[in-house]
Amino acid sequence: MRSIKFVLVIAATMFSAGIAHSQQVYKVGTGVVPFGFSDPKTNSTQGYSVDIMNGISRDAGFQVQFTGFASFGQILPALVSKQIDIDASSTTITPERKAMGADFSDVYAIWTECLVVARNDSTQYKSLDDLKGQVMGAGVGTIYLDDLKAKGGFKDVKAFATLEAATNALKSGEIKAYLTNAAQMTYLQRQGQYQDVLVVRSYVPVYHSSGGIAVRRGETELLNKINASLRKLKANGTVKTLADKWGIVPPT
């Protein structure tokens, strides 16, 4: 009898291991603080989107493998070109991005932009109109870059692959100011970084971005799984808890 029980236990263990082994593994693109970034203290990928995707994967029954990108502008093209399977990098849902070949989940985060200037610039800018005739900057692939160019009236609009590059250009006088994700800058400054630049408190944000998790167009089954699990995480309060943890505005 003991031998039979032992065989049954081994068989059950092997069966469970087989199920775990057979789970689909999806490559998830990240690279924007505090949504998904490499934490040198823990040697792991951390962030709001990382926590959300881990929760979704556990509920939906698939595995995730996070892939970090140095520039936000690289992530959506990597999704479309099949280098990754999911974009969880705080990508704003826009018609233009859908046209690139992406389908988006329900909204999982909301954020605004912030205006960043040199530390010694005490001007109380209230809007972008106050910076007409100046050289502005924004990140490659962001809605801020496209809209600054479309708005016009600036001496020039320069694109930067990283926040560090934009900040260096600001400090050298190459640009007057730049726009970036407010959640990103708030988190970084709370961690003691980017103390040599100034977030303009008088500036009134005009972008209220709704972020979604992106998959390639036509990946309906995967998108349905993501949405079903995301709705559960919203309903049980997990999304709100994680948003509070990372300083993100949760979807209403």
GROMACS .gro file of C-alpha atoms in nm:
model
  252
    1MET     CA    1   0.000   0.000   0.000
    2ARG     CA    2   0.284   0.238   0.086
    3SER     CA    3   0.444   0.165  -0.250
    4ILE     CA    4   0.122   0.248  -0.431
    5LYS     CA    5   0.085   0.577  -0.241
    6PHE     CA    6   0.446   0.665  -0.319
    7VAL     CA    7   0.392   0.599  -0.689
    8LEU     CA    8   0.075   0.811  -0.687
    9VAL     CA    9   0.258   1.101  -0.518
   10ILE     CA   10   0.541   1.084  -0.772
   11ALA     CA   11   0.292   1.069  -1.057
   12ALA     CA   12   0.100   1.371  -0.925
   13THR     CA   13   0.423   1.566  -0.880
   14MET     CA   14   0.535   1.487  -1.234
   15PHE     CA   15   0.193   1.581  -1.368
   16SER     CA   16   0.200   1.918  -1.189
   17ALA     CA   17   0.554   1.982  -1.309
   18GLY     CA   18   0.446   1.899  -1.661
   19ILE     CA   19   0.163   2.152  -1.646
   20ALA     CA   20   0.398   2.423  -1.514
   21HIS     CA   21   0.655   2.336  -1.778
   22SER     CA   22   0.397   2.354  -2.055
   23GLN     CA   23   0.279   2.705  -1.963
   24GLN     CA   24   0.323   2.958  -2.239
   25VAL     CA   25   0.606   3.204  -2.175
   26TYR     CA   26   0.558   3.560  -2.301
   27LYS     CA   27   0.837   3.815  -2.337
   28VAL     CA   28   0.733   4.145  -2.178
   29GLY     CA   29   0.903   4.472  -2.272
   30THR     CA   30   0.977   4.726  -1.997
   31GLY     CA   31   1.222   5.010  -1.941
   32VAL     CA   32   1.046   5.310  -1.786
   33VAL     CA   33   1.074   5.400  -1.416
   34PRO     CA   34   0.863   5.335  -1.208
   35PHE     CA   35   0.670   5.103  -1.442
   36GLY     CA   36   0.946   4.854  -1.517
   37PHE     CA   37   1.319   4.888  -1.452
   38SER     CA   38   1.625   4.693  -1.344
   39ASP     CA   39   1.691   4.736  -0.973
   40PRO     CA   40   2.066   4.698  -0.902
   41LYS     CA   41   1.996   4.647  -0.529
   42THR     CA   42   1.799   4.328  -0.589
   43ASN     CA   43   1.936   4.242  -0.935
   44SER     CA   44   1.579   4.201  -1.055
   45THR     CA   45   1.317   4.378  -1.263
   46GLN     CA   46   1.086   4.592  -1.047
   47GLY     CA   47   0.800   4.834  -1.103
   48TYR     CA   48   0.427   4.889  -1.125
   49SER     CA   49   0.383   4.719  -1.462
   50VAL     CA   50   0.603   4.431  -1.348
   51ASP     CA   51   0.382   4.373  -1.042
   52ILE     CA   52   0.069   4.402  -1.258
   53MET     CA   53   0.199   4.156  -1.518
   54ASN     CA   54   0.308   3.909  -1.249
   55GLY     CA   55  -0.043   3.921  -1.104
   56ILE     CA   56  -0.201   3.876  -1.446
   57SER     CA   57   0.027   3.586  -1.535
   58ARG     CA   58  -0.052   3.401  -1.213
   59ASP     CA   59  -0.423   3.440  -1.267
   60ALA     CA   60  -0.420   3.366  -1.641
   61GLY     CA   61  -0.188   3.067  -1.615
   62PHE     CA   62   0.106   3.178  -1.826
   63GLN     CA   63   0.462   3.284  -1.749
   64VAL     CA   64   0.635   3.614  -1.821
   65GLN     CA   65   0.996   3.696  -1.899
   66PHE     CA   66   1.088   4.064  -1.870
   67THR     CA   67   1.309   4.229  -2.129
   68GLY     CA   68   1.450   4.573  -2.051
   69PHE     CA   69   1.504   4.845  -2.310
   70ALA     CA   70   1.731   5.148  -2.276
   71SER     CA   71   1.487   5.374  -2.462
   72PHE     CA   72   1.109   5.393  -2.444
   73GLY     CA   73   1.098   5.451  -2.820
   74GLN     CA   74   1.237   5.101  -2.883
   75ILE     CA   75   0.964   4.905  -2.705
   76LEU     CA   76   0.655   4.935  -2.926
   77PRO     CA   77   0.856   4.870  -3.246
   78ALA     CA   78   1.002   4.562  -3.073
   79LEU     CA   79   0.649   4.440  -3.008
   80VAL     CA   80   0.538   4.489  -3.367
   81SER     CA   81   0.853   4.320  -3.502
   82LYS     CA   82   0.796   4.018  -3.270
   83GLN     CA   83   1.104   4.068  -3.053
   84ILE     CA   84   0.867   4.075  -2.754
   85ASP     CA   85   0.508   3.961  -2.704
   86ILE     CA   86   0.374   4.223  -2.463
   87ASP     CA   87   0.449   4.594  -2.414
   88ALA     CA   88   0.399   4.687  -2.048
   89SER     CA   89   0.606   5.005  -2.051
   90SER     CA   90   0.345   5.272  -1.971
   91THR     CA   91   0.239   5.316  -2.333
   92THR     CA   92  -0.036   5.573  -2.384
   93ILE     CA   93  -0.327   5.439  -2.589
   94THR     CA   94  -0.348   5.644  -2.910
   95PRO     CA   95  -0.492   5.587  -3.260
   96GLU     CA   96  -0.142   5.630  -3.403
   97ARG     CA   97  -0.002   5.348  -3.193
   98LYS     CA   98  -0.293   5.124  -3.281
   99ALA     CA   99  -0.218   5.199  -3.646
  100MET     CA  100   0.139   5.079  -3.591
  101GLY     CA  101   0.000   4.732  -3.523
  102ALA     CA  102  -0.082   4.723  -3.151
  103ASP     CA  103  -0.398   4.628  -2.966
  104PHE     CA  104  -0.441   4.759  -2.611
  105SER     CA  105  -0.586   4.624  -2.292
  106ASP     CA  106  -0.820   4.810  -2.063
  107VAL     CA  107  -0.657   5.112  -1.898
  108TYR     CA  108  -0.432   5.011  -1.608
  109ALA     CA  109  -0.273   5.346  -1.522
  110ILE     CA  110  -0.322   5.720  -1.571
  111TRP     CA  111  -0.053   5.988  -1.564
  112THR     CA  112   0.024   6.343  -1.669
  113GLU     CA  113   0.335   6.513  -1.797
  114CYS     CA  114   0.567   6.750  -1.613
  115LEU     CA  115   0.780   7.039  -1.737
  116VAL     CA  116   1.146   7.020  -1.637
  117VAL     CA  117   1.386   7.316  -1.647
  118ALA     CA  118   1.736   7.398  -1.522
  119ARG     CA  119   1.775   7.433  -1.147
  120ASN     CA  120   1.850   7.805  -1.170
  121ASP     CA  121   1.542   7.882  -1.385
  122SER     CA  122   1.288   8.042  -1.149
  123THR     CA  123   1.037   8.143  -1.417
  124GLN     CA  124   0.681   8.044  -1.324
  125TYR     CA  125   0.583   7.882  -1.653
  126LYS     CA  126   0.214   7.797  -1.666
  127SER     CA  127   0.184   7.655  -2.016
  128LEU     CA  128   0.387   7.568  -2.323
  129ASP     CA  129   0.289   7.904  -2.471
  130ASP     CA  130   0.524   8.062  -2.216
  131LEU     CA  131   0.812   7.881  -2.391
  132LYS     CA  132   0.744   7.987  -2.748
  133GLY     CA  133   1.063   8.065  -2.935
  134GLN     CA  134   1.268   7.834  -2.712
  135VAL     CA  135   1.432   7.499  -2.786
  136MET     CA  136   1.231   7.216  -2.630
  137GLY     CA  137   1.301   6.848  -2.573
  138ALA     CA  138   1.113   6.521  -2.522
  139GLY     CA  139   1.172   6.149  -2.536
  140VAL     CA  140   1.187   5.946  -2.856
  141GLY     CA  141   0.858   5.769  -2.919
  142THR     CA  142   0.659   5.976  -2.668
  143ILE     CA  143   0.336   6.163  -2.739
  144TYR     CA  144   0.509   6.473  -2.600
  145LEU     CA  145   0.764   6.477  -2.880
  146ASP     CA  146   0.503   6.444  -3.154
  147ASP     CA  147   0.275   6.707  -3.005
  148LEU     CA  148   0.553   6.960  -2.944
  149LYS     CA  149   0.649   6.932  -3.310
  150ALA     CA  150   0.285   6.962  -3.419
  151LYS     CA  151   0.219   7.259  -3.191
  152GLY     CA  152   0.488   7.470  -3.352
  153GLY     CA  153   0.614   7.808  -3.237
  154PHE     CA  154   0.933   7.671  -3.084
  155LYS     CA  155   1.279   7.748  -3.215
  156ASP     CA  156   1.342   7.372  -3.229
  157VAL     CA  157   1.220   7.047  -3.076
  158LYS     CA  158   1.486   6.788  -3.001
  159ALA     CA  159   1.441   6.416  -2.940
  160PHE     CA  160   1.630   6.226  -2.672
  161ALA     CA  161   1.664   5.851  -2.631
  162THR     CA  162   1.691   5.870  -2.252
  163LEU     CA  163   1.595   6.098  -1.966
  164GLU     CA  164   1.962   6.131  -1.878
  165ALA     CA  165   2.042   6.262  -2.226
  166ALA     CA  166   1.761   6.517  -2.206
  167THR     CA  167   1.880   6.628  -1.863
  168ASN     CA  168   2.238   6.671  -1.983
  169ALA     CA  169   2.112   6.882  -2.275
  170LEU     CA  170   1.912   7.092  -2.032
  171LYS     CA  171   2.208   7.153  -1.802
  172SER     CA  172   2.437   7.243  -2.094
  173GLY     CA  173   2.188   7.495  -2.229
  174GLU     CA  174   2.116   7.300  -2.547
  175ILE     CA  175   1.744   7.304  -2.462
  176LYS     CA  176   1.536   7.534  -2.243
  177ALA     CA  177   1.301   7.270  -2.104
  178TYR     CA  178   1.167   6.922  -2.166
  179LEU     CA  179   0.848   6.727  -2.108
  180THR     CA  180   0.844   6.385  -1.948
  181ASN     CA  181   0.619   6.143  -1.761
  182ALA     CA  182   0.541   6.301  -1.422
  183ALA     CA  183   0.521   5.964  -1.244
  184GLN     CA  184   0.868   5.882  -1.370
  185MET     CA  185   1.029   6.207  -1.258
  186THR     CA  186   0.850   6.207  -0.921
  187TYR     CA  187   0.975   5.857  -0.843
  188LEU     CA  188   1.332   5.931  -0.950
  189GLN     CA  189   1.353   6.249  -0.745
  190ARG     CA  190   1.213   6.070  -0.440
  191GLN     CA  191   1.500   5.825  -0.483
  192GLY     CA  192   1.745   6.116  -0.470
  193GLN     CA  193   1.812   6.131  -0.843
  194TYR     CA  194   1.784   6.429  -1.081
  195GLN     CA  195   1.815   6.679  -0.798
  196ASP     CA  196   2.004   6.914  -1.031
  197VAL     CA  197   1.693   6.993  -1.238
  198LEU     CA  198   1.363   7.151  -1.143
  199VAL     CA  199   1.006   7.034  -1.201
  200VAL     CA  200   0.797   7.347  -1.263
  201ARG     CA  201   0.515   7.343  -1.006
  202SER     CA  202   0.327   7.631  -1.170
  203TYR     CA  203   0.293   7.436  -1.498
  204VAL     CA  204  -0.057   7.303  -1.566
  205PRO     CA  205  -0.049   6.960  -1.736
  206VAL     CA  206  -0.250   6.920  -2.054
  207TYR     CA  207  -0.199   6.547  -2.113
  208HIS     CA  208  -0.394   6.297  -1.907
  209SER     CA  209  -0.258   5.978  -2.052
  210SER     CA  210  -0.444   5.648  -2.030
  211GLY     CA  211  -0.195   5.362  -2.034
  212GLY     CA  212  -0.267   5.014  -2.162
  213ILE     CA  213  -0.082   4.686  -2.194
  214ALA     CA  214  -0.014   4.632  -2.564
  215VAL     CA  215  -0.005   4.314  -2.769
  216ARG     CA  216   0.034   4.270  -3.144
  217ARG     CA  217  -0.274   4.332  -3.351
  218GLY     CA  218  -0.479   4.017  -3.384
  219GLU     CA  219  -0.349   3.849  -3.066
  220THR     CA  220  -0.709   3.836  -2.944
  221GLU     CA  221  -0.677   3.531  -2.719
  222LEU     CA  222  -0.382   3.679  -2.529
  223LEU     CA  223  -0.551   4.019  -2.501
  224ASN     CA  224  -0.870   3.859  -2.366
  225LYS     CA  225  -0.669   3.673  -2.101
  226ILE     CA  226  -0.491   3.992  -1.997
  227ASN     CA  227  -0.817   4.187  -1.974
  228ALA     CA  228  -0.999   3.915  -1.779
  229SER     CA  229  -0.721   3.895  -1.520
  230LEU     CA  230  -0.673   4.272  -1.509
  231ARG     CA  231  -1.043   4.317  -1.428
  232LYS     CA  232  -1.010   4.072  -1.139
  233LEU     CA  233  -0.709   4.263  -1.006
  234LYS     CA  234  -0.907   4.587  -1.026
  235ALA     CA  235  -1.208   4.432  -0.853
  236ASN     CA  236  -1.013   4.285  -0.562
  237GLY     CA  237  -0.818   4.606  -0.497
  238THR     CA  238  -0.478   4.480  -0.614
  239VAL     CA  239  -0.441   4.747  -0.885
  240LYS     CA  240  -0.517   5.025  -0.636
  241THR     CA  241  -0.269   4.883  -0.384
  242LEU     CA  242   0.008   4.855  -0.643
  243ALA     CA  243  -0.066   5.203  -0.780
  244ASP     CA  244  -0.031   5.349  -0.430
  245LYS     CA  245   0.294   5.156  -0.381
  246TRP     CA  246   0.455   5.300  -0.696
  247GLY     CA  247   0.297   5.648  -0.696
  248ILE     CA  248   0.075   5.583  -0.999
  249VAL     CA  249  -0.280   5.711  -1.048
  250PRO     CA  250  -0.501   5.401  -1.078
  251PRO     CA  251  -0.775   5.381  -1.342
  252THR     CA  252  -1.121   5.477  -1.223
   0.00000   0.00000   0.00000
